[in-house]
Coordinates of C-alpha atoms and ligand atoms in Angstrom, one line a residue:
M1 CA 0.0 0.0 0.0
L2 CA 1.3 3.4 -0.9
D3 CA 1.7 5.9 1.9
I4 CA 3.4 9.1 0.8
K5 CA 4.0 10.3 4.3
Q6 CA 5.7 7.1 5.0
V7 CA 8.1 7.4 2.1
V8 CA 8.9 11.0 3.0
A9 CA 9.3 10.2 6.7
K10 CA 11.7 7.4 5.9
S11 CA 13.9 9.7 3.8
I12 CA 14.0 12.3 6.6
N13 CA 14.7 9.6 9.2
E14 CA 17.8 8.6 7.3
Q15 CA 19.1 12.1 7.7
L16 CA 18.0 12.4 11.3
P17 CA 18.4 8.9 12.9
Q18 CA 18.2 10.4 16.4
L19 CA 14.5 11.0 15.9
D20 CA 11.9 8.3 15.8
F21 CA 10.0 7.5 12.7
E22 CA 6.5 7.9 14.3
Q23 CA 7.4 11.4 15.5
I24 CA 8.4 12.5 12.0
Y25 CA 5.4 10.9 10.4
E26 CA 3.0 12.6 12.8
N27 CA 4.5 16.0 12.1
L28 CA 4.2 15.8 8.3
E29 CA 1.5 18.0 6.7
Y30 CA -0.2 18.5 3.4
P31 CA 0.6 22.0 2.2
P32 CA -2.4 24.2 1.5
S33 CA -1.6 24.3 -2.2
V34 CA 0.2 21.7 -4.2
D35 CA 2.3 24.4 -5.8
M36 CA 4.1 24.4 -2.5
G37 CA 4.8 20.7 -2.5
D38 CA 2.9 17.5 -1.8
V39 CA 4.1 16.8 1.7
A40 CA 5.9 19.2 4.0
L41 CA 7.8 19.0 7.3
P42 CA 7.5 22.1 9.4
C43 CA 10.9 22.4 11.1
F44 CA 10.0 24.7 14.0
K45 CA 9.5 22.0 16.6
L46 CA 12.9 20.5 15.8
S47 CA 14.6 23.8 16.4
R48 CA 15.2 23.3 20.1
L49 CA 16.1 19.7 19.8
L50 CA 18.7 20.2 17.1
R51 CA 19.9 23.7 18.4
K52 CA 19.5 25.2 14.9
S53 CA 17.1 27.6 13.3
P54 CA 14.2 26.1 11.4
A55 CA 15.5 27.6 8.2
Q56 CA 18.9 26.0 8.7
I57 CA 17.4 22.6 9.5
A58 CA 15.2 22.7 6.4
Q59 CA 18.2 23.7 4.2
E60 CA 20.5 21.0 5.5
L61 CA 17.9 18.4 5.1
A62 CA 17.0 19.5 1.6
A63 CA 20.7 19.3 0.7
G64 CA 21.1 15.8 2.2
I65 CA 18.0 14.1 0.9
S66 CA 18.5 12.6 -2.5
T67 CA 15.7 12.2 -5.0
S68 CA 14.4 8.8 -5.8
E69 CA 11.8 6.9 -7.9
F70 CA 9.2 8.6 -5.8
I71 CA 10.6 11.8 -4.5
E72 CA 11.2 14.2 -7.4
K73 CA 12.4 17.3 -5.6
V74 CA 13.0 18.6 -2.1
E75 CA 12.9 22.3 -1.3
A76 CA 13.5 24.4 1.8
V77 CA 11.3 27.4 2.1
S78 CA 11.1 29.5 5.3
G79 CA 11.4 26.8 7.8
Y80 CA 9.5 24.2 5.8
L81 CA 10.9 21.2 4.0
N82 CA 8.7 20.7 1.0
F83 CA 8.6 17.4 -0.9
F84 CA 7.4 17.1 -4.5
I85 CA 6.5 13.6 -5.4
N86 CA 6.7 11.9 -8.8
R87 CA 3.2 12.4 -9.9
P88 CA 2.9 9.8 -12.6
V89 CA 4.2 7.1 -10.3
F90 CA 1.9 8.3 -7.5
M91 CA -1.2 8.5 -9.7
E92 CA -0.6 5.0 -11.2
K93 CA -0.2 3.5 -7.7
V94 CA -3.4 5.2 -6.4
I95 CA -5.6 4.3 -9.3
D96 CA -4.3 0.7 -9.5
R97 CA -5.0 0.2 -5.9
I98 CA -8.5 1.5 -6.2
M99 CA -9.2 -0.7 -9.2
A100 CA -7.8 -3.7 -7.4
E101 CA -9.6 -3.2 -4.1
Q102 CA -12.9 -1.9 -5.5
E103 CA -15.6 -1.9 -2.8
K104 CA -13.0 -2.6 -0.2
Y105 CA -10.9 0.5 -1.0
G106 CA -10.4 2.5 2.2
S107 CA -11.1 -0.5 4.5
L108 CA -8.7 -2.1 6.9
D109 CA -8.8 -5.4 8.7
I110 CA -8.1 -4.1 12.2
G111 CA -11.3 -5.2 13.9
K112 CA -11.0 -9.0 13.4
S113 CA -13.0 -10.9 16.0
R114 CA -13.8 -7.9 18.0
N115 CA -17.3 -7.1 18.9
I116 CA -18.7 -3.6 19.0
V117 CA -22.2 -3.0 20.5
I118 CA -23.9 0.1 19.1
D119 CA -27.0 1.4 20.9
Y120 CA -28.7 3.8 18.6
S121 CA -32.1 5.2 17.5
A122 CA -34.0 4.1 20.6
P123 CA -37.2 5.9 20.2
N124 CA -39.8 5.8 23.0
I125 CA -42.9 3.6 22.6
A126 CA -46.2 5.5 22.2
K127 CA -44.3 8.7 21.5
P128 CA -43.5 10.0 18.1
F129 CA -40.2 9.2 16.4
H130 CA -38.8 12.7 16.1
V131 CA -35.8 14.3 14.5
G132 CA -33.6 13.8 17.5
H133 CA -34.0 10.1 17.0
L134 CA -33.3 10.6 13.3
R135 CA -29.8 11.9 14.3
S136 CA -29.2 9.0 16.6
T137 CA -30.3 6.7 13.9
A138 CA -28.2 8.3 11.1
I139 CA -25.1 8.6 13.3
G140 CA -25.4 5.2 14.8
N141 CA -26.0 3.5 11.5
S142 CA -23.0 5.3 9.9
L143 CA -20.7 4.3 12.8
R144 CA -21.9 0.8 12.4
K145 CA -21.0 0.8 8.7
I146 CA -17.6 2.3 9.4
F147 CA -16.8 -0.2 12.1
E148 CA -17.9 -3.1 9.8
F149 CA -15.8 -1.6 7.0
M150 CA -12.8 -1.8 9.3
G151 CA -13.4 -5.5 10.0
Y152 CA -15.3 -5.3 13.3
N153 CA -18.3 -7.4 14.2
C154 CA -21.1 -5.0 15.1
I155 CA -24.2 -5.7 17.1
G156 CA -26.9 -3.0 16.6
I157 CA -29.3 -2.7 19.4
N158 CA -32.5 -0.6 19.4
Y159 CA -32.9 0.1 23.1
L160 CA -36.6 1.1 22.9
G161 CA -38.0 3.3 25.6
D162 CA -40.7 0.8 26.5
W163 CA -40.8 0.9 30.3
G164 CA -41.5 3.5 32.9
T165 CA -44.4 5.3 34.6
Q166 CA -45.6 6.8 31.4
F167 CA -47.2 3.5 30.5
G168 CA -49.3 3.7 33.6
K169 CA -50.5 7.1 32.4
L170 CA -51.2 5.9 29.0
I171 CA -53.3 3.0 30.3
V172 CA -55.4 5.4 32.5
A173 CA -55.9 7.7 29.5
Y174 CA -56.8 4.9 27.2
N175 CA -59.4 3.5 29.6
L176 CA -60.9 7.0 30.2
W177 CA -60.8 8.6 26.7
G178 CA -59.6 6.1 24.2
S179 CA -61.0 3.5 21.9
K180 CA -59.6 0.4 20.2
E181 CA -60.7 1.7 16.8
A182 CA -59.0 5.1 17.2
V183 CA -55.7 3.6 18.2
E184 CA -55.8 1.0 15.4
D185 CA -56.7 3.7 13.0
K186 CA -54.4 6.5 14.0
G187 CA -51.5 4.7 15.7
I188 CA -48.9 6.7 17.5
K189 CA -50.7 10.0 16.8
E190 CA -53.7 8.7 18.9
L191 CA -51.4 7.4 21.7
M192 CA -49.7 10.8 21.7
R193 CA -53.1 12.5 21.9
L194 CA -54.0 10.4 24.9
Y195 CA -50.7 11.1 26.6
V196 CA -51.1 14.8 26.2
K197 CA -54.7 14.7 27.4
F198 CA -53.6 12.8 30.5
H199 CA -51.3 15.7 31.4
Q200 CA -53.9 18.3 30.8
E201 CA -56.4 16.5 32.9
A202 CA -54.0 15.5 35.7
E203 CA -53.4 19.2 36.3
K204 CA -57.0 19.6 37.3
D205 CA -57.3 16.2 39.0
P206 CA -54.1 15.0 40.7
G207 CA -55.8 11.7 41.6
L208 CA -55.1 10.6 38.1
E209 CA -51.4 10.5 38.9
D210 CA -52.0 8.0 41.7
E211 CA -54.1 5.9 39.4
A212 CA -51.3 5.9 36.8
R213 CA -48.7 4.9 39.4
S214 CA -50.9 2.0 40.5
W215 CA -51.3 0.8 36.9
F216 CA -47.6 0.9 36.4
A217 CA -47.1 -1.1 39.6
R218 CA -49.5 -3.6 38.2
L219 CA -47.5 -3.7 35.0
E220 CA -44.3 -4.3 37.0
R221 CA -46.0 -7.1 38.9
G222 CA -46.9 -8.8 35.5
D223 CA -50.6 -8.2 35.7
R224 CA -52.2 -9.7 32.6
Q225 CA -54.5 -6.9 31.7
A226 CA -51.8 -4.2 32.1
L227 CA -49.3 -6.3 30.1
E228 CA -51.7 -6.9 27.3
L229 CA -52.4 -3.2 26.8
W230 CA -48.7 -2.4 27.1
Q231 CA -47.8 -5.1 24.5
W232 CA -50.4 -3.7 22.1
F233 CA -49.1 -0.1 22.4
K234 CA -45.7 -1.4 21.8
N235 CA -46.6 -3.4 18.7
I236 CA -48.3 -0.5 17.2
S237 CA -45.3 1.7 17.9
I238 CA -42.8 -0.7 16.5
E239 CA -44.8 -1.1 13.4
E240 CA -44.6 2.6 12.8
F241 CA -40.9 2.9 13.6
K242 CA -40.2 0.1 11.1
K243 CA -41.7 2.2 8.4
V244 CA -39.1 4.9 9.1
Y245 CA -36.3 2.3 9.3
D246 CA -37.3 0.8 6.0
L247 CA -37.3 4.3 4.4
M248 CA -33.8 4.9 5.9
D249 CA -32.5 1.4 5.0
V250 CA -31.5 0.8 8.6
H251 CA -31.6 -2.5 10.4
F252 CA -31.0 -3.7 14.0
D253 CA -29.9 -7.0 15.3
Y254 CA -32.0 -6.7 18.4
Y255 CA -35.0 -4.7 19.6
T256 CA -34.2 -5.2 23.3
G257 CA -35.7 -2.2 25.0
E258 CA -35.7 -1.1 28.6
S259 CA -38.4 -3.6 29.5
F260 CA -36.1 -6.5 28.5
Y261 CA -34.0 -5.7 31.5
N262 CA -36.7 -5.4 34.0
D263 CA -36.1 -8.9 35.5
K264 CA -32.4 -8.4 35.5
I265 CA -32.5 -5.5 37.9
E266 CA -32.8 -7.2 41.3
P267 CA -29.5 -9.0 41.2
I268 CA -27.8 -5.7 40.3
I269 CA -29.4 -4.0 43.3
E270 CA -28.1 -6.9 45.4
E271 CA -24.6 -6.5 43.9
L272 CA -24.6 -2.8 44.5
R273 CA -25.6 -3.4 48.1
Q274 CA -22.9 -6.0 48.7
K275 CA -20.3 -3.8 47.2
G276 CA -21.3 -1.1 49.7
L277 CA -22.3 1.4 47.1
L278 CA -26.0 1.9 48.0
K279 CA -27.1 4.7 50.2
E280 CA -30.6 5.7 51.4
S281 CA -31.8 9.2 50.7
E282 CA -35.3 10.3 51.4
G283 CA -36.5 6.8 51.1
A284 CA -34.9 6.3 47.7
L285 CA -31.7 4.3 47.0
I286 CA -28.8 6.1 45.4
V287 CA -25.1 5.8 44.6
D288 CA -23.4 8.9 46.0
L289 CA -21.1 10.5 43.4
E290 CA -20.2 13.7 45.3
K291 CA -16.5 12.7 45.3
Y292 CA -16.7 12.8 41.5
D293 CA -18.5 16.1 41.3
M294 CA -21.7 14.7 40.1
P295 CA -25.2 14.5 41.6
P296 CA -26.1 11.1 43.0
C297 CA -27.2 8.3 40.6
L298 CA -30.7 7.3 41.5
I299 CA -31.2 3.5 41.6
L300 CA -34.6 2.8 43.1
K301 CA -37.4 5.2 43.8
K302 CA -39.2 5.3 47.2
D303 CA -41.9 3.1 45.8
G304 CA -39.3 0.5 44.7
S305 CA -39.5 1.2 41.0
S306 CA -36.4 1.3 38.9
L307 CA -35.1 4.3 36.9
Y308 CA -33.5 5.0 33.5
A309 CA -30.0 4.7 35.0
T310 CA -30.8 1.4 36.8
R311 CA -31.9 -0.2 33.6
D312 CA -28.9 1.1 31.7
I313 CA -26.6 -0.4 34.4
A314 CA -28.4 -3.8 34.1
A315 CA -28.3 -3.6 30.3
A316 CA -24.6 -2.9 30.2
I317 CA -23.7 -5.8 32.5
H318 CA -25.9 -8.1 30.5
R319 CA -24.4 -6.9 27.2
K320 CA -20.9 -7.5 28.4
K321 CA -21.8 -11.1 29.4
E322 CA -23.7 -11.7 26.2
Y323 CA -21.5 -10.1 23.6
N324 CA -18.1 -9.6 25.3
F325 CA -17.8 -6.3 23.6
D326 CA -14.7 -4.4 22.9
K327 CA -16.6 -1.2 23.0
C328 CA -20.2 -0.4 23.8
I329 CA -21.3 2.8 22.1
Y330 CA -24.3 4.9 23.0
V331 CA -25.6 7.5 20.5
T332 CA -27.8 10.1 22.1
G333 CA -28.3 13.8 22.4
A334 CA -25.8 15.8 24.4
S335 CA -28.5 16.6 27.0
Q336 CA -28.0 13.0 28.3
S337 CA -24.2 13.4 28.9
L338 CA -24.5 13.6 32.6
H339 CA -26.7 10.5 32.8
F340 CA -24.0 8.5 31.0
R341 CA -21.1 9.9 33.0
Q342 CA -23.0 9.0 36.2
W343 CA -23.8 5.4 35.5
F344 CA -20.5 4.8 33.7
K345 CA -19.0 5.8 37.1
V346 CA -21.2 3.4 38.9
I347 CA -20.0 0.5 36.7
E348 CA -16.5 1.6 37.5
L349 CA -17.1 1.7 41.2
M350 CA -18.6 -1.8 41.0
G351 CA -15.1 -2.9 40.0
Y352 CA -15.7 -3.6 36.3
E353 CA -12.5 -2.7 34.5
W354 CA -14.5 -2.6 31.2
A355 CA -16.2 0.6 32.4
D356 CA -13.6 2.4 30.1
D357 CA -15.1 0.6 27.1
L358 CA -18.5 2.3 27.5
I359 CA -18.6 5.3 25.2
H360 CA -21.2 8.0 25.0
V361 CA -21.3 9.6 21.5
P362 CA -23.3 12.8 22.0
F363 CA -24.8 15.1 19.3
G364 CA -26.4 18.5 19.1
I365 CA -30.0 19.5 18.6
V366 CA -31.9 19.6 15.3
S367 CA -33.9 22.7 14.7
L368 CA -36.4 23.7 12.1
S369 CA -35.8 27.3 11.2
G370 CA -34.5 28.0 14.7
E371 CA -37.3 26.2 16.7
K372 CA -36.6 23.1 18.6
L373 CA -38.4 20.2 17.0
A374 CA -39.0 17.9 19.9
T375 CA -41.4 19.2 22.5
R376 CA -43.5 17.8 25.2
T377 CA -46.6 19.7 24.2
G378 CA -47.5 17.5 21.3
K379 CA -46.4 19.9 18.7
V380 CA -43.9 17.6 17.2
V381 CA -42.7 17.2 13.7
L382 CA -42.8 13.6 12.8
L383 CA -39.9 12.0 11.1
E384 CA -42.0 9.9 8.8
D385 CA -43.7 13.1 7.6
I386 CA -40.3 14.8 7.0
L387 CA -39.0 11.8 5.0
N388 CA -42.1 11.6 2.9
E389 CA -42.0 15.3 2.3
A390 CA -38.3 15.0 1.2
I391 CA -39.3 12.2 -1.2
K392 CA -42.1 14.3 -2.7
K393 CA -40.0 17.4 -3.1
T394 CA -37.2 15.4 -4.7
L395 CA -39.6 13.8 -7.1
E396 CA -40.7 17.3 -8.1
I397 CA -37.1 18.3 -8.8
I398 CA -36.6 15.2 -10.9
E399 CA -39.8 15.9 -12.8
S400 CA -38.5 19.3 -13.8
K401 CA -34.8 18.3 -14.4
N402 CA -35.0 14.9 -15.9
P403 CA -38.6 13.8 -16.6
G404 CA -37.5 10.9 -18.7
L405 CA -35.7 9.1 -15.9
E406 CA -36.5 5.4 -15.3
N407 CA -37.6 4.4 -11.8
K408 CA -38.3 8.0 -10.8
E409 CA -40.1 7.0 -7.6
E410 CA -37.3 4.8 -6.4
V411 CA -34.7 7.3 -7.2
A412 CA -36.7 10.0 -5.4
R413 CA -37.0 7.8 -2.4
Y414 CA -33.3 7.2 -1.9
M415 CA -32.2 10.6 -2.9
G416 CA -34.8 12.4 -0.8
V417 CA -34.2 10.3 2.4
G418 CA -30.5 10.4 1.7
A419 CA -30.6 14.2 1.5
V420 CA -32.1 14.4 5.1
I421 CA -29.5 11.9 6.4
F422 CA -26.6 13.7 4.6
N423 CA -27.6 17.0 6.2
D424 CA -27.6 15.4 9.6
L425 CA -24.2 14.0 9.1
Y426 CA -22.6 17.0 7.5
S427 CA -21.6 19.0 10.5
N428 CA -19.5 17.9 13.4
R429 CA -22.0 15.8 15.4
I430 CA -21.8 17.9 18.5
K431 CA -23.0 21.0 16.6
D432 CA -26.6 21.8 16.4
V433 CA -28.0 21.4 12.9
S434 CA -30.7 23.5 11.3
F435 CA -33.0 22.0 8.8
S436 CA -34.0 23.9 5.7
W437 CA -35.6 22.3 2.7
D438 CA -33.9 24.6 0.2
E439 CA -30.5 23.8 1.6
I440 CA -30.8 20.1 1.9
L441 CA -32.2 19.5 -1.5
N442 CA -30.0 22.0 -3.4
F443 CA -28.2 20.1 -6.2
D444 CA -25.4 22.6 -6.3
G445 CA -24.8 22.9 -2.6
E446 CA -22.9 20.8 -0.1
T447 CA -25.6 18.2 -0.1
G448 CA -26.5 14.6 -0.6
P449 CA -28.2 15.3 -4.0
Y450 CA -25.0 17.0 -5.2
V451 CA -22.8 14.0 -4.3
Q452 CA -25.4 11.6 -5.8
Y453 CA -25.5 13.7 -8.9
T454 CA -21.8 13.7 -9.3
Y455 CA -21.7 9.9 -8.8
A456 CA -24.3 9.5 -11.5
R457 CA -22.3 11.7 -13.8
A458 CA -19.2 9.5 -13.4
C459 CA -21.4 6.4 -14.1
S460 CA -22.8 8.0 -17.2
V461 CA -19.3 8.8 -18.6
I462 CA -18.3 5.2 -18.0
R463 CA -21.4 3.9 -19.7
K464 CA -20.8 6.1 -22.7
A465 CA -17.2 5.0 -22.9
A466 CA -18.3 1.3 -22.8
E467 CA -20.8 1.9 -25.6
A468 CA -17.9 3.4 -27.6
G469 CA -15.9 0.2 -26.9
S470 CA -13.4 1.4 -24.4
S471 CA -13.7 -0.5 -21.2
E472 CA -10.2 -1.9 -20.5
N473 CA -8.5 -0.8 -17.4
S474 CA -4.8 -0.4 -18.3
F475 CA -3.6 3.1 -18.7
N476 CA -0.5 5.3 -18.9
S477 CA -0.4 7.7 -16.0
R478 CA 2.2 9.9 -17.7
L479 CA -0.6 11.3 -19.8
L480 CA -2.4 12.7 -16.8
Q481 CA -0.5 16.0 -16.7
T482 CA -2.9 18.6 -15.6
K483 CA -3.4 20.1 -12.2
E484 CA -7.1 19.0 -12.0
E485 CA -6.2 15.4 -12.7
Y486 CA -3.5 15.4 -10.1
L487 CA -5.7 17.1 -7.5
L488 CA -8.5 14.6 -8.1
C489 CA -6.1 11.8 -7.7
K490 CA -4.8 13.3 -4.5
A491 CA -8.3 13.5 -3.1
L492 CA -8.9 9.9 -4.0
Y493 CA -5.7 9.0 -2.2
E494 CA -6.9 10.6 1.0
F495 CA -10.0 8.4 1.4
P496 CA -8.5 5.6 3.5
E497 CA -7.0 8.3 5.9
K498 CA -10.4 9.9 6.3
V499 CA -12.1 6.6 7.1
E500 CA -9.5 5.9 9.8
M501 CA -10.0 9.4 11.3
A502 CA -13.8 9.0 11.2
L503 CA -13.4 5.7 13.2
E504 CA -11.0 7.1 15.7
Q505 CA -13.1 10.2 16.4
L506 CA -16.5 8.4 16.0
E507 CA -17.3 11.2 13.6
P508 CA -19.2 10.3 10.3
S509 CA -19.1 14.0 9.3
I510 CA -15.4 13.5 8.3
I511 CA -16.6 11.2 5.5
T512 CA -19.6 13.4 4.6
R513 CA -17.4 16.4 4.1
Y514 CA -14.8 14.4 2.3
L515 CA -17.4 13.3 -0.2
V516 CA -18.3 16.9 -1.0
D517 CA -14.6 17.7 -1.5
L518 CA -14.1 14.7 -3.7
A519 CA -17.2 15.5 -5.7
Q520 CA -15.9 19.1 -6.2
E521 CA -12.5 17.9 -7.4
F522 CA -14.2 15.6 -9.8
N523 CA -16.5 18.3 -11.2
R524 CA -13.5 20.7 -11.7
F525 CA -11.8 18.0 -13.6
Y526 CA -14.9 17.2 -15.6
H527 CA -15.6 20.8 -16.5
E528 CA -12.0 21.6 -17.5
H529 CA -11.2 18.5 -19.6
S530 CA -12.9 16.2 -22.1
I531 CA -12.8 12.6 -21.2
L532 CA -13.9 10.8 -24.2
V533 CA -11.3 12.3 -26.5
D534 CA -10.2 10.9 -29.8
D535 CA -6.7 10.1 -28.5
M536 CA -7.4 6.6 -27.2
E537 CA -4.5 6.5 -24.8
L538 CA -5.4 9.7 -23.2
R539 CA -9.1 8.6 -23.1
K540 CA -8.1 5.4 -21.2
A541 CA -6.0 7.4 -18.7
R542 CA -8.8 9.9 -18.0
L543 CA -11.4 7.2 -17.8
S544 CA -9.4 5.4 -15.2
L545 CA -9.6 8.4 -13.0
V546 CA -13.4 8.5 -13.5
K547 CA -13.7 4.8 -12.6
A548 CA -11.6 5.3 -9.5
T549 CA -13.8 8.3 -8.5
K550 CA -16.9 6.2 -9.0
I551 CA -15.6 3.5 -6.7
T552 CA -14.5 5.9 -4.0
L553 CA -17.7 8.0 -4.0
A554 CA -19.8 4.8 -3.8
N555 CA -17.7 3.5 -0.8
G556 CA -18.0 6.8 1.0
L557 CA -21.8 7.1 0.4
R558 CA -22.3 3.6 1.7
L559 CA -20.4 4.4 4.9
I560 CA -22.8 7.2 5.7
G561 CA -25.8 5.0 5.0
L562 CA -26.7 6.2 1.5
R563 CA -27.3 4.1 -1.5
P564 CA -25.2 5.2 -4.6
L565 CA -27.6 5.9 -7.5
E566 CA -26.3 5.1 -11.0
K567 CA -28.9 7.3 -12.7
V568 CA -30.6 10.4 -11.3
Ligands
LIG601 N1 -35.0 6.3 24.7 C1 -34.0 7.3 24.9 C2 -34.5 8.7 24.4 O1 -35.3 8.7 23.5 C3 -32.6 7.0 24.4 C4 -32.0 5.7 24.9 C5 -30.5 5.7 24.6 N2 -29.9 4.5 25.0 C6 -29.6 4.1 26.3 N3 -29.0 3.0 26.5 N4 -29.9 4.9 27.3 O2 -33.9 9.7 24.7

């Protein structure tokens, strides 16, 4: 595998054997413009160590390093040592590698026989699937694809919010104001209406709260009537969630929600007690975390019922036993950061050394023109509606741009939903994202449709070439002499590095942004140069770049959970 930084670092290391290779490698940079060189070593940090000025170090190194098959020229410019690589050799190696590795280009086999549990999406039963869950779903799904690409074995868990006092409330509301027909007919929207109504009525009549608690207690005791209603609400909810997952092309290995851990809580309480971690506080049981500058972690309420944290603790211990994970990753909004820090600490205090392998991956809020989308008041924008709207709008765009397209509906579906996902994954995950239809569907912006459109353009060039009879893969890289061709190749070369970074930082946006950069480089090349030229040798060379771009764009799109579309 070709690694230009490695070749360069080695040649520097030969001149400076007192430094270690890794140290040199880590310090190498890509200059902002290729006119300044392809790889550079800033010599400022070395100044103290070598007791010379950066300029002097750069000059001495430049004089000492000889050119090679791969390094064409070395220059010292104001404290930087700039390397110019042999472009034809570089381009040939990059393109050959992509052609050889195809859909594996960018992947590594570092995760062999390691299990990664990813806990993502996790909407709440009888509540709508809102755009916050969309982010968790999009980020979690992408992380899963990235880990799998790197050879890990992933276990995707949908930890549904299907337990807690709200089910007592829902049962009360259903018995008082609901009907079987309405729930069957309107699904979650009706359950939501009942839930909101419960809160309105309970303000006037606090007795309702007691009734709700007693229904939840019945549920916890396994009362048949309570369980049946709960199971019914759950089935209705999952059915609706699955519509969203189908649209998004997302799958889970398990739907083990909070309720699944209900019977696994008692032994945990016992264990906490034995390890001397439990403390009584106003009738409730807590783990005191004052020493760690955190509020106490609530384990059992006064009435003996468990809490969100209790169930998470039980779930983590169960998952460790069941899947022996290398890492267990939780993808939720940043507002839950304290919750995770608290119970991760409890796991640590219990003496489990794998507490360090529990990782919270937080993200920012999604807002629709500045307004928070998830509210408790019932004014919620449903994800399914957003996705359907995106599909509809995309279809309108296709109708006006390319009315003759085959499979319009299918294309609109993947492109529309993909646009929403792409928008969600475009910014650093911790940043809040805003949602604007014009922005996410703009074919010329930094969007999913733009990348899809570029991909389809590459596919179309390849199809045309094949029709004209040129489909072989050998090429002469010396014919690729323009700056656009080189820059495109350089962008292609960076893909594996980006995937590794995305994995290390658990940050899909690195790939999303890369895709936009790569698409831009490709379009610059495409607009500047004809590909299907008469000179067959030049045609083959340029076509090889197009093919390599097609492969790389497709690999990247798949990693963020989008399906590459050959025709749009
Ligand atoms: N159901 C929760 C919510 O909607 C998210 C659950 C995240 N996973 C976990 N293990 N706590 O906010």
